[in-house]
XYZ file of C-alpha atoms in Angstrom:
496
model
C -43.170 -10.745 14.704
C -39.687 -12.519 14.807
C -40.176 -16.889 14.718
C -38.555 -18.519 17.545
C -36.879 -21.876 17.323
C -37.953 -24.387 19.690
C -35.711 -24.572 22.284
C -33.184 -28.094 22.777
C -34.145 -30.302 25.329
C -32.403 -29.082 28.663
C -31.785 -32.710 29.916
C -29.898 -33.654 26.816
C -26.034 -34.716 27.436
C -24.303 -30.975 27.571
C -20.766 -32.080 26.365
C -22.570 -34.168 23.328
C -24.532 -31.056 22.217
C -21.655 -28.851 22.828
C -19.441 -30.801 20.785
C -21.905 -31.544 18.234
C -22.698 -28.160 18.008
C -19.626 -26.420 18.001
C -18.240 -28.461 15.220
C -21.074 -27.627 12.928
C -21.438 -24.256 13.885
C -17.480 -23.698 12.727
C -18.427 -25.880 9.328
C -21.451 -23.891 8.790
C -20.160 -20.504 9.134
C -17.116 -21.141 6.920
C -19.312 -22.637 4.417
C -21.327 -19.423 4.619
C -18.420 -17.428 4.251
C -17.161 -19.127 1.108
C -20.204 -20.270 -0.411
C -20.603 -17.147 -2.792
C -21.163 -17.581 -6.670
C -21.594 -14.179 -7.695
C -18.824 -13.277 -9.656
C -19.278 -9.304 -9.055
C -18.933 -9.418 -5.317
C -15.539 -11.519 -5.761
C -14.649 -8.541 -7.803
C -15.769 -6.086 -5.260
C -13.847 -8.130 -2.820
C -10.562 -7.836 -4.713
C -11.371 -4.245 -5.636
C -11.414 -3.207 -2.076
C -8.336 -5.309 -1.434
C -6.558 -3.449 -4.110
C -7.476 -0.029 -2.989
C -6.284 -0.762 0.248
C -3.276 -2.320 -0.731
C -2.410 1.096 -3.013
C -3.815 3.284 0.102
C -1.063 1.484 2.166
C 1.747 1.774 0.057
C 1.004 5.140 -1.075
C 0.513 7.285 1.916
C 2.441 10.115 0.886
C 3.811 11.314 4.354
C 7.014 12.629 5.523
C 8.634 11.351 8.762
C 7.208 14.513 10.845
C 3.933 13.739 9.467
C 3.963 9.855 10.509
C 5.275 10.826 13.722
C 2.160 10.172 15.937
C -0.059 8.752 13.330
C 1.521 5.464 13.900
C -1.674 3.785 15.243
C -3.852 5.103 12.568
C -1.019 3.515 9.941
C -1.260 0.223 11.968
C -4.676 0.177 11.850
C -4.848 0.766 7.964
C -2.565 -2.398 7.700
C -4.782 -4.388 10.103
C -7.558 -3.701 8.261
C -5.582 -5.019 5.057
C -4.835 -8.184 6.286
C -8.243 -8.573 7.537
C -9.237 -8.250 3.738
C -6.595 -10.497 3.053
C -7.505 -13.444 5.576
C -11.240 -12.921 5.258
C -11.910 -12.212 8.866
C -14.977 -11.872 9.838
C -15.275 -9.675 13.126
C -18.388 -9.971 15.795
C -18.512 -7.849 18.751
C -20.483 -8.481 21.672
C -21.838 -5.171 23.714
C -24.098 -5.269 26.866
C -24.363 -4.123 30.478
C -22.911 -6.199 33.299
C -24.661 -9.094 34.077
C -26.542 -9.558 31.105
C -24.974 -12.507 29.787
C -23.045 -11.160 27.200
C -19.939 -13.398 27.754
C -21.693 -16.329 28.577
C -23.395 -16.278 25.082
C -19.744 -15.954 23.408
C -18.770 -18.890 25.116
C -21.930 -20.832 24.241
C -21.288 -19.544 20.167
C -17.780 -20.572 20.601
C -19.061 -24.094 22.024
C -16.217 -23.927 24.928
C -15.772 -21.529 27.920
C -13.286 -19.121 26.676
C -14.635 -15.839 27.914
C -14.901 -15.464 31.384
C -18.156 -14.982 33.033
C -18.428 -11.916 35.394
C -16.216 -8.888 35.805
C -13.462 -8.731 32.991
C -10.291 -8.814 34.197
C -8.363 -11.786 31.858
C -8.778 -14.672 30.787
C -8.127 -18.093 32.545
C -4.717 -19.850 32.440
C -6.721 -23.039 30.725
C -8.444 -21.219 28.137
C -5.508 -19.652 27.033
C -4.231 -23.447 25.983
C -7.393 -23.578 24.081
C -6.809 -23.530 20.427
C -7.850 -19.942 19.990
C -5.928 -17.208 19.845
C -6.557 -14.738 22.501
C -5.576 -10.931 23.321
C -6.782 -8.005 25.296
C -6.962 -4.513 23.767
C -7.104 -1.238 25.370
C -10.411 0.425 25.670
C -9.848 3.948 26.732
C -7.283 4.602 29.502
C -8.474 1.820 32.111
C -10.657 -0.491 29.887
C -9.911 -3.590 28.084
C -11.947 -5.767 25.118
C -11.156 -9.328 24.882
C -10.471 -10.855 21.163
C -11.048 -14.085 20.513
C -9.892 -16.184 17.205
C -11.464 -19.196 16.099
C -9.650 -21.495 14.648
C -9.997 -21.996 10.449
C -11.754 -24.883 9.250
C -11.243 -23.439 5.643
C -10.089 -20.103 4.557
C -12.074 -18.213 6.735
C -11.627 -16.699 10.198
C -13.603 -15.393 12.962
C -13.130 -13.188 15.740
C -15.521 -12.556 18.681
C -14.670 -9.353 20.471
C -16.245 -9.392 24.393
C -16.281 -5.804 25.746
C -16.823 -4.391 29.083
C -20.132 -3.745 30.669
C -21.516 -0.554 29.199
C -22.633 0.172 32.901
C -18.622 -0.273 34.078
C -18.219 2.914 31.925
C -18.599 6.256 32.063
C -20.600 8.083 29.145
C -17.757 9.783 27.229
C -15.528 6.035 27.617
C -18.677 4.132 26.740
C -19.013 6.441 23.193
C -15.068 5.771 22.532
C -15.861 2.189 22.970
C -18.831 2.043 20.475
C -17.257 3.701 18.416
C -13.589 2.027 18.531
C -14.870 -1.460 18.554
C -18.003 -1.140 15.942
C -15.881 0.464 13.420
C -13.876 -2.559 12.883
C -16.618 -4.887 13.745
C -18.583 -6.593 10.766
C -21.447 -7.606 12.856
C -22.674 -6.184 16.375
C -24.782 -8.641 18.916
C -26.378 -6.101 21.444
C -27.333 -8.222 24.617
C -30.200 -7.333 26.842
C -31.818 -9.709 29.503
C -34.994 -8.100 29.843
C -36.906 -4.619 29.373
C -33.858 -2.001 28.376
C -32.737 0.794 30.449
C -31.998 4.270 29.403
C -27.854 3.519 29.232
C -29.062 0.323 27.113
C -31.150 2.248 24.529
C -28.475 5.459 24.430
C -25.562 3.011 23.324
C -27.822 0.945 20.835
C -28.782 4.517 19.581
C -24.687 4.885 19.654
C -24.358 1.767 18.001
C -26.562 2.809 15.121
C -24.789 5.099 14.159
C -21.553 3.181 13.026
C -24.120 1.609 10.213
C -23.023 -2.134 10.740
C -25.612 -5.075 11.131
C -26.807 -5.295 14.517
C -28.507 -8.316 16.074
C -30.462 -7.794 19.257
C -29.953 -10.650 21.782
C -33.146 -10.848 24.407
C -30.643 -13.267 26.562
C -31.686 -15.403 29.585
C -35.696 -15.879 28.391
C -35.065 -18.959 30.378
C -35.698 -16.972 33.479
C -39.364 -15.948 32.580
C -42.740 -17.801 31.901
C -43.862 -17.585 28.513
C -46.294 -14.904 29.076
C -44.213 -12.423 30.544
C -41.403 -13.254 28.129
C -43.459 -12.413 24.901
C -45.089 -9.249 26.834
C -41.263 -8.229 27.018
C -40.328 -8.965 23.880
C -43.544 -7.269 22.262
C -42.805 -4.052 24.380
C -38.885 -3.954 23.481
C -40.114 -4.669 19.465
C -42.767 -2.156 19.632
C -41.295 0.615 21.433
C -38.052 0.312 22.883
C -36.366 -0.081 19.741
C -38.901 0.709 17.035
C -36.448 3.116 15.416
C -33.201 1.240 15.631
C -33.848 -2.117 14.373
C -36.374 -4.056 12.973
C -38.103 -7.151 14.508
C -36.043 -9.973 11.842
C -33.000 -8.444 14.007
C -34.346 -9.236 17.305
C -33.853 -12.781 18.317
C -34.124 -14.583 21.729
C -31.252 -17.032 23.707
C -30.534 -18.453 26.839
C -27.307 -18.878 27.186
C -26.464 -20.593 30.133
C -30.021 -21.281 31.329
C -30.583 -22.829 34.655
C -32.613 -25.952 34.784
C -34.240 -27.706 37.872
C -32.986 -31.240 38.631
C -34.603 -33.718 41.129
C -32.089 -35.250 43.602
C -31.830 -37.821 46.452
C -30.879 -36.877 49.415
C -28.266 -38.666 51.766
C -31.404 -39.382 54.461
C -33.839 -40.323 51.574
C -35.778 -37.030 51.021
C -36.566 -35.773 47.639
C -35.448 -32.300 46.729
C -34.554 -29.915 43.881
C -31.191 -28.817 42.476
C -30.605 -25.798 39.990
C -28.021 -26.612 37.229
C -26.667 -25.106 34.304
C -28.341 -26.549 31.110
C -27.404 -26.876 27.465
C -27.365 -23.299 25.913
C -30.184 -22.362 23.738
C -28.438 -20.234 20.897
C -29.388 -21.922 17.991
C -31.311 -19.185 16.592
C -29.002 -16.641 17.477
C -26.332 -19.013 14.892
C -29.002 -19.480 12.500
C -29.632 -15.566 12.416
C -25.438 -14.926 12.028
C -25.702 -17.269 9.431
C -28.005 -15.908 7.408
C -26.430 -12.763 7.481
C -22.989 -14.032 6.112
C -24.633 -16.227 3.429
C -26.588 -12.911 2.527
C -23.952 -10.553 2.811
C -20.913 -12.320 3.465
C -17.781 -11.087 1.388
C -19.626 -7.896 0.448
C -19.959 -6.830 4.048
C -16.446 -7.704 5.298
C -15.238 -5.737 2.321
C -17.695 -2.870 2.850
C -16.840 -2.624 6.597
C -13.392 -2.432 5.992
C -13.593 -0.162 3.235
C -15.818 2.056 5.782
C -13.377 2.225 8.550
C -9.991 2.408 6.359
C -11.776 5.452 4.850
C -12.327 7.074 8.289
C -8.606 6.226 9.214
C -7.614 7.881 5.949
C -9.853 10.824 6.181
C -7.737 11.072 9.767
C -4.334 10.945 8.224
C -5.258 13.351 5.330
C -6.581 15.841 7.602
C -3.500 15.266 9.947
C -1.230 15.836 7.005
C -2.984 19.018 5.686
C -2.764 20.423 9.120
C 0.877 19.554 9.594
C 1.485 21.455 6.401
C -0.232 24.121 6.914
C 1.458 24.858 10.116
C 4.583 24.300 8.304
C 3.606 26.893 5.230
C 2.425 29.088 7.652
C 5.630 29.114 9.328
C 7.677 29.344 6.001
C 5.600 32.118 5.076
C 5.639 34.535 7.699
C 10.044 33.517 7.914
C 9.885 35.217 4.536
C 7.511 38.052 5.586
C 9.896 39.147 8.281
C 13.147 37.989 6.115
C 11.370 40.721 3.101
C 10.379 43.043 5.949
C 13.937 43.211 7.673
C 15.786 43.477 4.361
C 13.503 45.946 2.826
C 13.751 48.247 6.285
C 17.648 48.023 6.323
C 18.914 48.524 3.061
C 18.610 52.149 1.599
C 19.070 51.088 -2.378
C 15.847 51.142 -4.637
C 16.777 49.067 -6.994
C 18.327 46.453 -4.469
C 15.120 46.809 -2.991
C 12.760 45.696 -5.872
C 15.509 42.866 -6.553
C 15.505 41.197 -2.931
C 11.817 41.331 -2.754
C 11.363 39.731 -5.822
C 14.002 36.954 -4.777
C 12.592 36.487 -1.408
C 9.307 35.783 -3.241
C 10.699 33.584 -5.362
C 12.262 31.135 -2.704
C 9.379 31.173 -0.730
C 7.322 29.951 -3.630
C 10.115 27.385 -4.403
C 10.078 26.313 -0.265
C 6.152 25.750 -0.182
C 6.390 23.912 -3.705
C 8.981 21.390 -1.544
C 6.897 20.926 1.202
C 3.637 20.306 -0.502
C 5.547 17.798 -2.726
C 5.171 19.547 -6.383
C 8.266 19.836 -8.123
C 8.898 23.366 -9.522
C 11.937 24.961 -11.212
C 12.991 28.345 -10.862
C 11.013 29.646 -14.307
C 8.264 28.255 -12.843
C 8.295 29.868 -9.593
C 8.895 33.155 -11.666
C 6.160 32.663 -13.643
C 3.846 31.762 -10.987
C 4.730 35.161 -8.901
C 3.846 36.841 -12.151
C 0.225 35.393 -12.286
C 0.150 36.091 -8.663
C 1.314 39.842 -8.729
C -0.535 40.638 -11.896
C -3.875 39.197 -10.190
C -3.455 40.808 -6.597
C -4.659 44.049 -7.733
C -3.975 46.271 -5.055
C -1.588 44.955 -2.853
C 1.093 44.327 -5.720
C 0.611 48.072 -6.851
C 1.145 49.562 -2.984
C 4.109 47.415 -2.934
C 5.758 49.020 -6.227
C 4.779 52.499 -5.009
C 5.620 52.108 -1.931
C 9.365 50.844 -3.111
C 9.558 53.609 -5.408
C 8.561 56.362 -3.167
C 9.656 55.561 0.173
C 12.663 53.713 -0.720
C 13.796 57.164 -2.355
C 12.696 59.205 0.434
C 14.427 56.767 3.124
C 17.412 57.217 1.194
C 17.493 61.049 1.163
C 17.085 60.992 4.765
C 19.708 58.353 5.315
C 22.296 60.243 3.390
C 21.297 64.014 5.212
C 21.308 62.131 8.584
C 24.953 63.198 9.184
C 24.566 66.310 8.008
C 22.053 66.793 10.629
C 23.420 65.285 13.352
C 20.790 62.313 13.085
C 18.030 64.675 13.313
C 16.185 62.741 10.272
C 16.724 59.589 11.752
C 13.583 58.914 13.133
C 11.466 59.667 9.936
C 14.360 57.384 8.319
C 13.006 54.342 10.547
C 9.857 55.538 10.532
C 9.546 55.605 6.217
C 11.965 52.266 6.343
C 8.934 50.582 9.060
C 6.130 51.393 6.487
C 7.896 50.263 3.417
C 8.806 47.301 5.187
C 5.559 46.901 6.265
C 3.931 47.183 3.089
C 6.431 44.754 1.357
C 5.764 42.131 3.889
C 1.694 42.381 3.826
C 2.706 41.775 -0.215
C 4.646 38.481 0.403
C 2.369 37.657 2.833
C -0.791 37.380 0.511
C 1.591 36.118 -2.006
C 2.793 33.071 0.191
C -0.931 32.190 1.078
C -2.133 32.232 -2.335
C 0.922 30.219 -3.514
C -0.102 27.572 -0.397
C -3.770 27.293 -1.294
C -2.647 26.659 -5.010
C -0.093 23.942 -4.325
C -2.736 22.480 -1.390
C -5.128 22.512 -4.100
C -2.753 20.223 -6.446
C -1.254 23.045 -8.356
C -4.682 24.344 -9.627
C -6.847 27.069 -9.421
C -10.046 25.055 -9.846
C -12.921 26.135 -12.136
C -12.851 29.786 -11.334
C -9.378 30.743 -12.631
C -6.568 32.447 -10.640
C -8.115 35.799 -10.386
C -11.125 34.757 -8.927
C -9.469 32.389 -6.603
C -7.103 34.901 -5.737
C -9.548 37.440 -4.836
C -11.296 35.518 -2.634
C -8.139 34.375 -0.483
C -7.119 38.234 -0.537
C -10.588 38.913 0.997
C -10.236 36.859 3.950
C -6.766 38.505 4.866
C -6.766 41.636 7.335
C -3.832 43.640 5.962
C -4.131 45.845 9.427
C -3.471 43.416 11.604
C -0.471 41.719 9.285
C 0.836 44.892 8.981
C 0.821 45.814 12.741
C 2.264 42.312 13.463
C 5.218 43.072 11.203
C 5.828 46.176 12.693
C 6.195 45.070 15.834
C 8.368 42.242 15.466
C 10.454 44.388 13.368
C 11.003 46.836 15.917
C 11.761 43.915 18.143
C 14.337 42.734 15.310
C 15.990 46.486 15.404
C 16.193 46.954 18.306
C 17.983 44.007 19.533
C 20.224 44.542 16.329
C 21.117 48.269 17.657
C 21.438 46.642 21.271
C 24.369 44.151 19.999
C 26.076 46.967 18.305
């Protein structure tokens, strides 16, 4: 069972306790963050800064790829600022009425967060020496962030979030993901036995892989026997698989104490008033975590978040390049198909096919940011063509055989009063389709090669190309080429 500290006398002077505790808390917190003698931790922290700084400086994104990713890029820069400023972020989660905001106020030592529904911060609180801001969570909800003043080099941010039962399941999951991925420490606040919503939310937060302190708040409202019975039920049944007993603490952020009063009529009575916050155990637990993990915690969490954002950026970049590459490939396919269909000369057919394929390779290399000369494109085309087997051979035979037949039909069209025009178009479409399929295959192989950093991998070009071609549906591509080509030819004839 986790040990609990003696709760302070509720009849002590509130203001004296608040001032002393707040001052000591901030000094101890700063001391905890920066009392690390371990050189290796310092080196790891510096390495994390270097890695993130290089990541931000070398995103390798075009203006088109940056479009729509402004928020993700800004997140990386925020994370870098967090590392440079040694910012520790502590986020509080809980349902409405659990005393989450009161708990944060008790940690701060002053009323900064509004208690009750979150609708912003009062004017008086905004004049306190804390940086206060609101952040959008989803479309309608907002989270409140308060930055404590730095005593030394450190900075601590407390983040208050909407009540978990104020939002629907999807928004709750998004809230947990968005805030928890940035936070270094999570305070999950309950005020009695856990509900199903609380258990689900705690499970979602646990998946973020961050340190979690489960705070059993409002313990002053329970007799000792009831309080311990609830504690044991939570510890041994509710959260056994989610948090350890050492991660559970008790608190009374805004305890109600009975005070004897003398009424005007001379009679005596009892009045409830707010006593001193009983959060020393929570403060010590936070300090213990910072002493134990400190910079390593901030560096690790920052890098984990940065890695997630970077993965999103990479996936978006690859998706955009994939889309642009496919458009470029199909444009080359149709250019080649039209050129082959309309040109009756065999030699010109073959030369134009090669030129279009080389231009395609050069265009793809530019798209993927890999410099390539014309001679390099020719060499790559030769390597791909030799490894493509049946597709390359079929194109060559089609160009040699069908082109000759197409020339013969074209020449005899005038002599036969156009009787051979139908067969001519049929042969032209077939030849164009075969050529287009070949160009499509070359484009797809080149795209994969360049996307992998101009390498075939461990298997070599023949094996890699065979795998790519095995996934190509030649029949589907051929029909698509013929359909689009017929539309183009009809359009040309209509214009003429």
